[in-house]
């Protein structure tokens, strides 16, 4: 038969393409052979998922939606005043998001709900063994409630373990490190008893619904412990502020969705609802600040003018009582009308002067502009002044909103602060000018009043007294009436203010859902990973493994035919083909025998077979002995020759003496008949290697070796040569000219892929002719049973001629 050559690169691509159906089939077969690895991976992954679902504290997520109005809707009757009291008619939605996520609003919500104390329920296995990993947060359903004064000392973030002993007593345990000093306590207390120490002070009570005898025997309140943790309110507010998520419900809508994650569903819903309500109340309070400040200012002015008005009214009544009828002359009427007009102008100037003084002092001494009284409220219609006050209020509001989400040294806040200072300087200068102008106008009116008073002095005494009394009364009455009118308007504005925002959908417990862990999803993911990771591991292991662990690896690297696959063998028997004639191992040698007959052809007479390998330990001697036995079972006379003169092993396979053998024949100390040994199987003979000579290569290349092979070929139907490893020594090449078939042994999991390259080179160079491969020690796990292993049964299909085998 002509020498075989390895496939070229193009031919190789044509016969084997990664990702092809053939490749997929091989990997499927490989995975099927390692089914136990996938089962183990699946069990481990599902166990881990079960533990995660069991021991992970559930986390829940709740949602609520708020409508943030971009237009301020005001009652028609108070529209003008409300517009004056509100500087910004457009609400910046993103600023409202900043307010919702602000630390200040979070702290206000926490104060209303009193969430600074955390309660946890911990299962207890034995009297002194609790399982903190299975603790679950409690809320209003916790049977105990811990109260502590606002100014009392507390140990923050330190768990206090409480064990309910009876409806009246409990056991308290804690351990903490304070100022680098370790403190601990275990003691029994009564519910309602005050507990005081230098480091903390609190009282433990039973909640009302549990204090009325719900602690029956067998209740889990006795079999579980509770832990109480005090939180720092500032840190807690910061945590809630960071965890709260605020997003647009729709991209083009002004509805905001508030979502929060936590360990107790009712606690989440309570916080979201109270936080949304606090946000609405906060916005309404901001709207009411200006109206409330206006009412307070007017009340202060009214309280000052009311005394003067009462005194003027009293004087007027007394005068009319003394003078039943008084006739005022034409000159007196004219003077009185002119005086009343001047007095009215003077009262307006005095009222506005008081407002200017108030506004000037407010600008100089106040750090915010939330509750300033706008000029229009006091009847001042100066457009420049109103514009500056409005701009200043807007700038203050902008900076306050920026401070909710940015620091004071940020560029945006600095810019807003510079703008405030610029407007304050302009407003201060404007007020000074107005005050100076008002002072001049007041002096002019005072001069005019003095002139009228001189005219009045010429009138009769009774008429003059009446005009003076009427003047004082009119002055105070005008101021009082104006203030009452403005106070009524401010009261209407205050009553008409409604929030610009409202809750669309409150957070509900039945709409709060668990986010982690997700039991079903975790089990599905674990199942996929349990199958995927072993598959990846097998692929990586096989890809990085440079050893031959499958038949298709041999097929991919060489075109030399594989004559058979020898099953994995675990028995201590030396000739298993005789001990277990129906085993898969014996069947694989029968298949090898058939393929060798096919390779040799029908006309082959007394063939010589050389069995070799690339390295030692690949099973040459084992295969040589059993191959000889399987041929001898057909009635042939077979000789197995131990040609490995460097490391002889053939005699061990037949359990014979190696004191004399082939080496003795080659050096001429013994004849062939003297070293020939018949095995226990009739027709099977053995020539052991004999003593190790100093020059094995020279002996194998000698004429004696040629004469020995020629003689053995005539005397036996088949001669099998157990030769040395070809990759280690060249002894085998010395006899290949005399052989009819060369059989290379490749042991699964032992032989390396480089051995195939070496064999290809030997064949391509023509140094070896008529070559076949034998894959030894193949493990077919899913078709390998103890019965088959030791020859108790064999069925068709036990031996696989193709597929991917385990290494």
mmCIF file of N, CA, C and O in Angstrom, residues 513-599:
data_model
loop_
_atom_site.group_PDB
_atom_site.id
_atom_site.type_symbol
_atom_site.label_atom_id
_atom_site.label_comp_id
_atom_site.label_asym_id
_atom_site.label_seq_id
_atom_site.Cartn_x
_atom_site.Cartn_y
_atom_site.Cartn_z
ATOM 1 N N UNK A 513 -43.325 45.831 45.189
ATOM 2 C CA UNK A 513 -42.909 44.494 44.781
ATOM 3 C C UNK A 513 -41.462 44.226 45.189
ATOM 4 O O UNK A 513 -40.683 45.152 45.423
ATOM 5 N N UNK A 514 -41.142 42.953 45.260
ATOM 6 C CA UNK A 514 -39.797 42.532 45.664
ATOM 7 C C UNK A 514 -38.861 42.574 44.462
ATOM 8 O O UNK A 514 -39.155 42.027 43.408
ATOM 9 N N UNK A 515 -37.722 43.230 44.638
ATOM 10 C CA UNK A 515 -36.737 43.336 43.562
ATOM 11 C C UNK A 515 -35.639 42.305 43.701
ATOM 12 O O UNK A 515 -35.179 41.733 42.706
ATOM 13 N N UNK A 516 -35.173 42.084 44.905
ATOM 14 C CA UNK A 516 -34.136 41.081 45.162
ATOM 15 C C UNK A 516 -34.419 40.417 46.505
ATOM 16 O O UNK A 516 -34.892 41.077 47.434
ATOM 17 N N UNK A 517 -34.107 39.113 46.620
ATOM 18 C CA UNK A 517 -33.752 38.244 45.490
ATOM 19 C C UNK A 517 -34.990 37.853 44.691
ATOM 20 O O UNK A 517 -36.100 37.899 45.206
ATOM 21 N N UNK A 518 -34.768 37.464 43.450
ATOM 22 C CA UNK A 518 -35.850 36.960 42.615
ATOM 23 C C UNK A 518 -35.692 35.449 42.511
ATOM 24 O O UNK A 518 -34.865 34.951 41.732
ATOM 25 N N UNK A 519 -36.469 34.708 43.308
ATOM 26 C CA UNK A 519 -36.244 33.249 43.405
ATOM 27 C C UNK A 519 -36.289 32.531 42.059
ATOM 28 O O UNK A 519 -35.390 31.758 41.735
ATOM 29 N N UNK A 520 -37.335 32.796 41.273
ATOM 30 C CA UNK A 520 -37.459 32.077 40.007
ATOM 31 C C UNK A 520 -36.339 32.454 39.050
ATOM 32 O O UNK A 520 -35.724 31.583 38.420
ATOM 33 N N UNK A 521 -36.062 33.764 38.958
ATOM 34 C CA UNK A 521 -34.993 34.206 38.057
ATOM 35 C C UNK A 521 -33.643 33.660 38.495
ATOM 36 O O UNK A 521 -32.816 33.246 37.663
ATOM 37 N N UNK A 522 -33.399 33.640 39.805
ATOM 38 C CA UNK A 522 -32.129 33.106 40.307
ATOM 39 C C UNK A 522 -31.991 31.624 39.988
ATOM 40 O O UNK A 522 -30.904 31.158 39.620
ATOM 41 N N UNK A 523 -33.084 30.871 40.123
ATOM 42 C CA UNK A 523 -33.011 29.448 39.819
ATOM 43 C C UNK A 523 -32.785 29.212 38.323
ATOM 44 O O UNK A 523 -32.017 28.323 37.931
ATOM 45 N N UNK A 524 -33.436 30.021 37.491
ATOM 46 C CA UNK A 524 -33.240 29.877 36.041
ATOM 47 C C UNK A 524 -31.805 30.223 35.661
ATOM 48 O O UNK A 524 -31.142 29.497 34.897
ATOM 49 N N UNK A 525 -31.304 31.343 36.206
ATOM 50 C CA UNK A 525 -29.923 31.743 35.913
ATOM 51 C C UNK A 525 -28.941 30.698 36.427
ATOM 52 O O UNK A 525 -27.957 30.355 35.759
ATOM 53 N N UNK A 526 -29.215 30.186 37.627
ATOM 54 C CA UNK A 526 -28.339 29.155 38.176
ATOM 55 C C UNK A 526 -28.347 27.910 37.300
ATOM 56 O O UNK A 526 -27.298 27.291 37.062
ATOM 57 N N UNK A 527 -29.525 27.535 36.812
ATOM 58 C CA UNK A 527 -29.595 26.379 35.933
ATOM 59 C C UNK A 527 -28.795 26.579 34.654
ATOM 60 O O UNK A 527 -28.072 25.680 34.205
ATOM 61 N N UNK A 528 -28.921 27.771 34.068
ATOM 62 C CA UNK A 528 -28.163 28.054 32.839
ATOM 63 C C UNK A 528 -26.665 28.064 33.106
ATOM 64 O O UNK A 528 -25.879 27.496 32.336
ATOM 65 N N UNK A 529 -26.267 28.723 34.219
ATOM 66 C CA UNK A 529 -24.846 28.752 34.544
ATOM 67 C C UNK A 529 -24.326 27.366 34.905
ATOM 68 O O UNK A 529 -23.177 27.017 34.590
ATOM 69 N N UNK A 530 -25.168 26.577 35.590
ATOM 70 C CA UNK A 530 -24.757 25.225 35.942
ATOM 71 C C UNK A 530 -24.483 24.356 34.727
ATOM 72 O O UNK A 530 -23.713 23.393 34.809
ATOM 73 N N UNK A 531 -25.120 24.668 33.610
ATOM 74 C CA UNK A 531 -24.860 23.936 32.371
ATOM 75 C C UNK A 531 -23.800 24.616 31.512
ATOM 76 O O UNK A 531 -22.996 23.955 30.853
ATOM 77 N N UNK A 532 -23.807 25.962 31.538
ATOM 78 C CA UNK A 532 -22.901 26.703 30.663
ATOM 79 C C UNK A 532 -21.458 26.662 31.158
ATOM 80 O O UNK A 532 -20.523 26.462 30.368
ATOM 81 N N UNK A 533 -21.254 26.852 32.466
ATOM 82 C CA UNK A 533 -19.886 26.896 32.989
ATOM 83 C C UNK A 533 -19.147 25.568 32.796
ATOM 84 O O UNK A 533 -17.974 25.577 32.396
ATOM 85 N N UNK A 534 -19.771 24.409 33.097
ATOM 86 C CA UNK A 534 -19.054 23.157 32.780
ATOM 87 C C UNK A 534 -18.725 23.032 31.298
ATOM 88 O O UNK A 534 -17.649 22.541 30.946
ATOM 89 N N UNK A 535 -19.656 23.469 30.424
ATOM 90 C CA UNK A 535 -19.386 23.392 28.989
ATOM 91 C C UNK A 535 -18.194 24.264 28.618
ATOM 92 O O UNK A 535 -17.305 23.849 27.864
ATOM 93 N N UNK A 536 -18.160 25.487 29.156
ATOM 94 C CA UNK A 536 -17.024 26.379 28.884
ATOM 95 C C UNK A 536 -15.740 25.780 29.437
ATOM 96 O O UNK A 536 -14.676 25.837 28.799
ATOM 97 N N UNK A 537 -15.828 25.212 30.645
ATOM 98 C CA UNK A 537 -14.644 24.597 31.238
ATOM 99 C C UNK A 537 -14.123 23.446 30.396
ATOM 100 O O UNK A 537 -12.902 23.313 30.194
ATOM 101 N N UNK A 538 -15.041 22.622 29.877
ATOM 102 C CA UNK A 538 -14.621 21.496 29.044
ATOM 103 C C UNK A 538 -13.982 21.999 27.755
ATOM 104 O O UNK A 538 -12.932 21.489 27.321
ATOM 105 N N UNK A 539 -14.589 23.003 27.138
ATOM 106 C CA UNK A 539 -14.044 23.547 25.887
ATOM 107 C C UNK A 539 -12.658 24.147 26.125
ATOM 108 O O UNK A 539 -11.716 23.913 25.354
ATOM 109 N N UNK A 540 -12.513 24.931 27.211
ATOM 110 C CA UNK A 540 -11.215 25.536 27.506
ATOM 111 C C UNK A 540 -10.178 24.464 27.821
ATOM 112 O O UNK A 540 -9.021 24.550 27.377
ATOM 113 N N UNK A 541 -10.584 23.482 28.609
ATOM 114 C CA UNK A 541 -9.643 22.427 28.972
ATOM 115 C C UNK A 541 -9.160 21.680 27.736
ATOM 116 O O UNK A 541 -7.963 21.422 27.568
ATOM 117 N N UNK A 542 -10.101 21.351 26.851
ATOM 118 C CA UNK A 542 -9.708 20.621 25.644
ATOM 119 C C UNK A 542 -8.905 21.495 24.695
ATOM 120 O O UNK A 542 -8.011 21.004 23.995
ATOM 121 N N UNK A 543 -9.239 22.797 24.655
ATOM 122 C CA UNK A 543 -8.506 23.701 23.757
ATOM 123 C C UNK A 543 -7.079 23.911 24.226
ATOM 124 O O UNK A 543 -6.148 24.034 23.415
ATOM 125 N N UNK A 544 -6.902 23.987 25.548
ATOM 126 C CA UNK A 544 -5.560 24.225 26.095
ATOM 127 C C UNK A 544 -4.777 22.928 26.277
ATOM 128 O O UNK A 544 -3.559 22.980 26.512
ATOM 129 N N UNK A 545 -5.454 21.791 26.184
ATOM 130 C CA UNK A 545 -4.787 20.511 26.379
ATOM 131 C C UNK A 545 -4.059 20.106 25.097
ATOM 132 O O UNK A 545 -4.649 20.047 24.019
ATOM 133 N N UNK A 546 -2.767 19.854 25.200
ATOM 134 C CA UNK A 546 -1.998 19.454 24.020
ATOM 135 C C UNK A 546 -1.890 17.945 23.873
ATOM 136 O O UNK A 546 -1.095 17.453 23.078
ATOM 137 N N UNK A 547 -2.660 17.228 24.664
ATOM 138 C CA UNK A 547 -2.646 15.773 24.572
ATOM 139 C C UNK A 547 -3.821 15.290 23.727
ATOM 140 O O UNK A 547 -4.830 15.973 23.579
ATOM 141 N N UNK A 548 -3.678 14.116 23.203
ATOM 142 C CA UNK A 548 -4.724 13.520 22.368
ATOM 143 C C UNK A 548 -5.767 12.904 23.290
ATOM 144 O O UNK A 548 -5.476 11.971 24.041
ATOM 145 N N UNK A 549 -6.952 13.473 23.240
ATOM 146 C CA UNK A 549 -8.004 12.977 24.126
ATOM 147 C C UNK A 549 -9.266 12.585 23.376
ATOM 148 O O UNK A 549 -10.303 12.401 23.982
ATOM 149 N N UNK A 550 -9.167 12.526 22.067
ATOM 150 C CA UNK A 550 -10.358 12.159 21.307
ATOM 151 C C UNK A 550 -9.955 11.671 19.926
ATOM 152 O O UNK A 550 -8.893 12.025 19.401
ATOM 153 N N UNK A 551 -10.824 10.887 19.347
ATOM 154 C CA UNK A 551 -10.546 10.347 18.013
ATOM 155 C C UNK A 551 -10.497 11.454 16.969
ATOM 156 O O UNK A 551 -9.655 11.422 16.070
ATOM 157 N N UNK A 552 -11.395 12.438 17.087
ATOM 158 C CA UNK A 552 -11.428 13.438 16.027
ATOM 159 C C UNK A 552 -10.180 14.320 16.050
ATOM 160 O O UNK A 552 -9.822 14.922 15.043
ATOM 161 N N UNK A 553 -9.491 14.385 17.191
ATOM 162 C CA UNK A 553 -8.222 15.105 17.216
ATOM 163 C C UNK A 553 -7.220 14.408 16.306
ATOM 164 O O UNK A 553 -6.486 15.044 15.540
ATOM 165 N N UNK A 554 -7.194 13.084 16.357
ATOM 166 C CA UNK A 554 -6.310 12.325 15.471
ATOM 167 C C UNK A 554 -6.706 12.536 14.015
ATOM 168 O O UNK A 554 -5.866 12.767 13.143
ATOM 169 N N UNK A 555 -7.996 12.498 13.757
ATOM 170 C CA UNK A 555 -8.474 12.659 12.391
ATOM 171 C C UNK A 555 -8.175 14.040 11.838
ATOM 172 O O UNK A 555 -7.956 14.206 10.639
ATOM 173 N N UNK A 556 -8.171 15.054 12.728
ATOM 174 C CA UNK A 556 -7.929 16.422 12.282
ATOM 175 C C UNK A 556 -6.458 16.677 11.980
ATOM 176 O O UNK A 556 -6.133 17.565 11.183
ATOM 177 N N UNK A 557 -5.564 15.943 12.605
ATOM 178 C CA UNK A 557 -4.138 16.231 12.476
ATOM 179 C C UNK A 557 -3.418 15.294 11.503
ATOM 180 O O UNK A 557 -2.248 15.515 11.198
ATOM 181 N N UNK A 558 -4.047 14.240 11.069
ATOM 182 C CA UNK A 558 -3.376 13.323 10.146
ATOM 183 C C UNK A 558 -4.401 12.580 9.309
ATOM 184 O O UNK A 558 -5.567 12.429 9.711
ATOM 185 N N UNK A 559 -3.942 12.115 8.139
ATOM 186 C CA UNK A 559 -4.808 11.293 7.286
ATOM 187 C C UNK A 559 -4.469 9.820 7.404
ATOM 188 O O UNK A 559 -5.040 8.995 6.693
ATOM 189 N N UNK A 560 -3.507 9.456 8.262
ATOM 190 C CA UNK A 560 -3.168 8.053 8.476
ATOM 191 C C UNK A 560 -4.375 7.350 9.095
ATOM 192 O O UNK A 560 -4.941 7.844 10.077
ATOM 193 N N UNK A 561 -4.774 6.212 8.577
ATOM 194 C CA UNK A 561 -5.998 5.568 9.086
ATOM 195 C C UNK A 561 -5.850 5.066 10.520
ATOM 196 O O UNK A 561 -4.789 4.587 10.924
ATOM 197 N N UNK A 562 -6.930 5.240 11.275
ATOM 198 C CA UNK A 562 -7.014 4.716 12.633
ATOM 199 C C UNK A 562 -7.663 3.347 12.538
ATOM 200 O O UNK A 562 -8.837 3.221 12.162
ATOM 201 N N UNK A 563 -6.876 2.312 12.886
ATOM 202 C CA UNK A 563 -7.369 0.951 12.694
ATOM 203 C C UNK A 563 -8.313 0.517 13.797
ATOM 204 O O UNK A 563 -9.188 -0.326 13.557
ATOM 205 N N UNK A 564 -8.138 1.049 14.996
ATOM 206 C CA UNK A 564 -9.026 0.622 16.088
ATOM 207 C C UNK A 564 -8.830 1.535 17.286
ATOM 208 O O UNK A 564 -7.844 2.289 17.376
ATOM 209 N N UNK A 565 -9.779 1.429 18.196
ATOM 210 C CA UNK A 565 -9.702 2.116 19.480
ATOM 211 C C UNK A 565 -9.792 1.049 20.572
ATOM 212 O O UNK A 565 -10.774 0.291 20.620
ATOM 213 N N UNK A 566 -8.790 0.988 21.409
ATOM 214 C CA UNK A 566 -8.744 -0.008 22.466
ATOM 215 C C UNK A 566 -9.380 0.576 23.717
ATOM 216 O O UNK A 566 -8.978 1.645 24.187
ATOM 217 N N UNK A 567 -10.369 -0.137 24.238
ATOM 218 C CA UNK A 567 -11.101 0.370 25.401
ATOM 219 C C UNK A 567 -10.211 0.468 26.637
ATOM 220 O O UNK A 567 -9.204 -0.256 26.766
ATOM 221 N N UNK A 568 -10.623 1.342 27.527
ATOM 222 C CA UNK A 568 -9.919 1.499 28.803
ATOM 223 C C UNK A 568 -9.991 0.184 29.593
ATOM 224 O O UNK A 568 -11.035 -0.472 29.652
ATOM 225 N N UNK A 569 -8.874 -0.166 30.220
ATOM 226 C CA UNK A 569 -8.762 -1.468 30.877
ATOM 227 C C UNK A 569 -8.298 -1.259 32.310
ATOM 228 O O UNK A 569 -7.306 -0.572 32.562
ATOM 229 N N UNK A 570 -9.026 -1.833 33.271
ATOM 230 C CA UNK A 570 -8.717 -1.623 34.676
ATOM 231 C C UNK A 570 -8.342 -2.914 35.412
ATOM 232 O O UNK A 570 -7.912 -2.849 36.552
ATOM 233 N N UNK A 571 -8.529 -4.027 34.819
ATOM 234 C CA UNK A 571 -8.251 -5.295 35.498
ATOM 235 C C UNK A 571 -6.737 -5.526 35.601
ATOM 236 O O UNK A 571 -5.948 -4.955 34.837
ATOM 237 N N UNK A 572 -6.334 -6.362 36.547
ATOM 238 C CA UNK A 572 -4.933 -6.716 36.725
ATOM 239 C C UNK A 572 -4.514 -7.885 35.830
ATOM 240 O O UNK A 572 -3.336 -8.255 35.808
ATOM 241 N N UNK A 573 -5.458 -8.448 35.117
ATOM 242 C CA UNK A 573 -5.148 -9.571 34.250
ATOM 243 C C UNK A 573 -4.247 -9.113 33.107
ATOM 244 O O UNK A 573 -4.461 -8.056 32.509
ATOM 245 N N UNK A 574 -3.219 -9.940 32.763
ATOM 246 C CA UNK A 574 -2.252 -9.570 31.739
ATOM 247 C C UNK A 574 -2.805 -9.749 30.332
ATOM 248 O O UNK A 574 -2.467 -8.990 29.425
ATOM 249 N N UNK A 575 -3.605 -10.786 30.108
ATOM 250 C CA UNK A 575 -4.186 -11.046 28.794
ATOM 251 C C UNK A 575 -5.713 -11.029 28.910
ATOM 252 O O UNK A 575 -6.371 -12.080 28.947
ATOM 253 N N UNK A 576 -6.311 -9.839 28.976
ATOM 254 C CA UNK A 576 -7.770 -9.767 29.162
ATOM 255 C C UNK A 576 -8.561 -10.333 27.998
ATOM 256 O O UNK A 576 -9.718 -10.713 28.168
ATOM 257 N N UNK A 577 -7.956 -10.418 26.803
ATOM 258 C CA UNK A 577 -8.714 -10.973 25.681
ATOM 259 C C UNK A 577 -8.990 -12.449 25.909
ATOM 260 O O UNK A 577 -9.925 -13.028 25.318
ATOM 261 N N UNK A 578 -8.162 -13.106 26.746
ATOM 262 C CA UNK A 578 -8.409 -14.503 27.090
ATOM 263 C C UNK A 578 -9.310 -14.617 28.309
ATOM 264 O O UNK A 578 -10.122 -15.556 28.385
ATOM 265 N N UNK A 579 -9.165 -13.696 29.257
ATOM 266 C CA UNK A 579 -9.940 -13.757 30.491
ATOM 267 C C UNK A 579 -11.384 -13.306 30.269
ATOM 268 O O UNK A 579 -12.311 -13.872 30.848
ATOM 269 N N UNK A 580 -11.574 -12.291 29.428
ATOM 270 C CA UNK A 580 -12.920 -11.717 29.201
ATOM 271 C C UNK A 580 -13.197 -11.701 27.703
ATOM 272 O O UNK A 580 -13.101 -10.665 27.047
ATOM 273 N N UNK A 581 -13.531 -12.827 27.135
ATOM 274 C CA UNK A 581 -13.675 -12.898 25.672
ATOM 275 C C UNK A 581 -14.849 -12.090 25.119
ATOM 276 O O UNK A 581 -14.877 -11.807 23.919
ATOM 277 N N UNK A 582 -15.823 -11.708 25.978
ATOM 278 C CA UNK A 582 -16.987 -10.970 25.469
ATOM 279 C C UNK A 582 -16.982 -9.516 25.928
ATOM 280 O O UNK A 582 -17.975 -8.829 25.796
ATOM 281 N N UNK A 583 -15.883 -9.066 26.435
ATOM 282 C CA UNK A 583 -15.805 -7.680 26.925
ATOM 283 C C UNK A 583 -15.607 -6.710 25.773
ATOM 284 O O UNK A 583 -15.157 -7.098 24.677
ATOM 285 N N UNK A 584 -15.927 -5.432 25.976
ATOM 286 C CA UNK A 584 -15.669 -4.423 24.936
ATOM 287 C C UNK A 584 -14.200 -4.346 24.563
ATOM 288 O O UNK A 584 -13.868 -4.064 23.410
ATOM 289 N N UNK A 585 -13.308 -4.601 25.508
ATOM 290 C CA UNK A 585 -11.885 -4.572 25.216
ATOM 291 C C UNK A 585 -11.530 -5.641 24.189
ATOM 292 O O UNK A 585 -10.810 -5.385 23.199
ATOM 293 N N UNK A 586 -12.033 -6.857 24.405
ATOM 294 C CA UNK A 586 -11.754 -7.947 23.471
ATOM 295 C C UNK A 586 -12.342 -7.646 22.099
ATOM 296 O O UNK A 586 -11.730 -7.913 21.057
ATOM 297 N N UNK A 587 -13.525 -7.039 22.090
ATOM 298 C CA UNK A 587 -14.152 -6.688 20.818
ATOM 299 C C UNK A 587 -13.329 -5.646 20.070
ATOM 300 O O UNK A 587 -13.238 -5.673 18.838
ATOM 301 N N UNK A 588 -12.711 -4.726 20.789
ATOM 302 C CA UNK A 588 -11.888 -3.718 20.121
ATOM 303 C C UNK A 588 -10.649 -4.357 19.508
ATOM 304 O O UNK A 588 -10.216 -3.950 18.419
ATOM 305 N N UNK A 589 -10.082 -5.404 20.149
ATOM 306 C CA UNK A 589 -8.959 -6.111 19.543
ATOM 307 C C UNK A 589 -9.415 -6.940 18.350
ATOM 308 O O UNK A 589 -8.668 -7.114 17.374
ATOM 309 N N UNK A 590 -10.620 -7.478 18.411
ATOM 310 C CA UNK A 590 -11.142 -8.181 17.236
ATOM 311 C C UNK A 590 -11.299 -7.221 16.059
ATOM 312 O O UNK A 590 -11.008 -7.581 14.902
ATOM 313 N N UNK A 591 -11.786 -5.985 16.360
ATOM 314 C CA UNK A 591 -11.903 -4.990 15.287
ATOM 315 C C UNK A 591 -10.538 -4.654 14.731
ATOM 316 O O UNK A 591 -10.364 -4.481 13.511
ATOM 317 N N UNK A 592 -9.535 -4.565 15.596
ATOM 318 C CA UNK A 592 -8.171 -4.292 15.138
ATOM 319 C C UNK A 592 -7.661 -5.424 14.253
ATOM 320 O O UNK A 592 -7.020 -5.187 13.215
ATOM 321 N N UNK A 593 -7.951 -6.645 14.661
ATOM 322 C CA UNK A 593 -7.530 -7.802 13.856
ATOM 323 C C UNK A 593 -8.139 -7.741 12.461
ATOM 324 O O UNK A 593 -7.456 -7.969 11.444
ATOM 325 N N UNK A 594 -9.409 -7.425 12.381
ATOM 326 C CA UNK A 594 -10.081 -7.344 11.084
ATOM 327 C C UNK A 594 -9.470 -6.262 10.217
ATOM 328 O O UNK A 594 -9.227 -6.466 9.013
ATOM 329 N N UNK A 595 -9.219 -5.081 10.791
ATOM 330 C CA UNK A 595 -8.655 -3.973 10.022
ATOM 331 C C UNK A 595 -7.223 -4.262 9.588
ATOM 332 O O UNK A 595 -6.784 -3.828 8.512
ATOM 333 N N UNK A 596 -6.460 -4.997 10.400
ATOM 334 C CA UNK A 596 -5.096 -5.356 10.002
ATOM 335 C C UNK A 596 -5.136 -6.319 8.810
ATOM 336 O O UNK A 596 -4.358 -6.171 7.844
ATOM 337 N N UNK A 597 -6.048 -7.283 8.858
ATOM 338 C CA UNK A 597 -6.201 -8.195 7.715
ATOM 339 C C UNK A 597 -6.558 -7.435 6.460
ATOM 340 O O UNK A 597 -6.075 -7.739 5.353
ATOM 341 N N UNK A 598 -7.404 -6.393 6.600
ATOM 342 C CA UNK A 598 -7.794 -5.589 5.438
ATOM 343 C C UNK A 598 -6.591 -4.804 4.917
ATOM 344 O O UNK A 598 -6.392 -4.696 3.707
ATOM 345 N N UNK A 599 -5.798 -4.239 5.857
ATOM 346 C CA UNK A 599 -4.630 -3.464 5.448
ATOM 347 C C UNK A 599 -3.591 -4.356 4.755
ATOM 348 O O UNK A 599 -2.957 -3.946 3.783
#
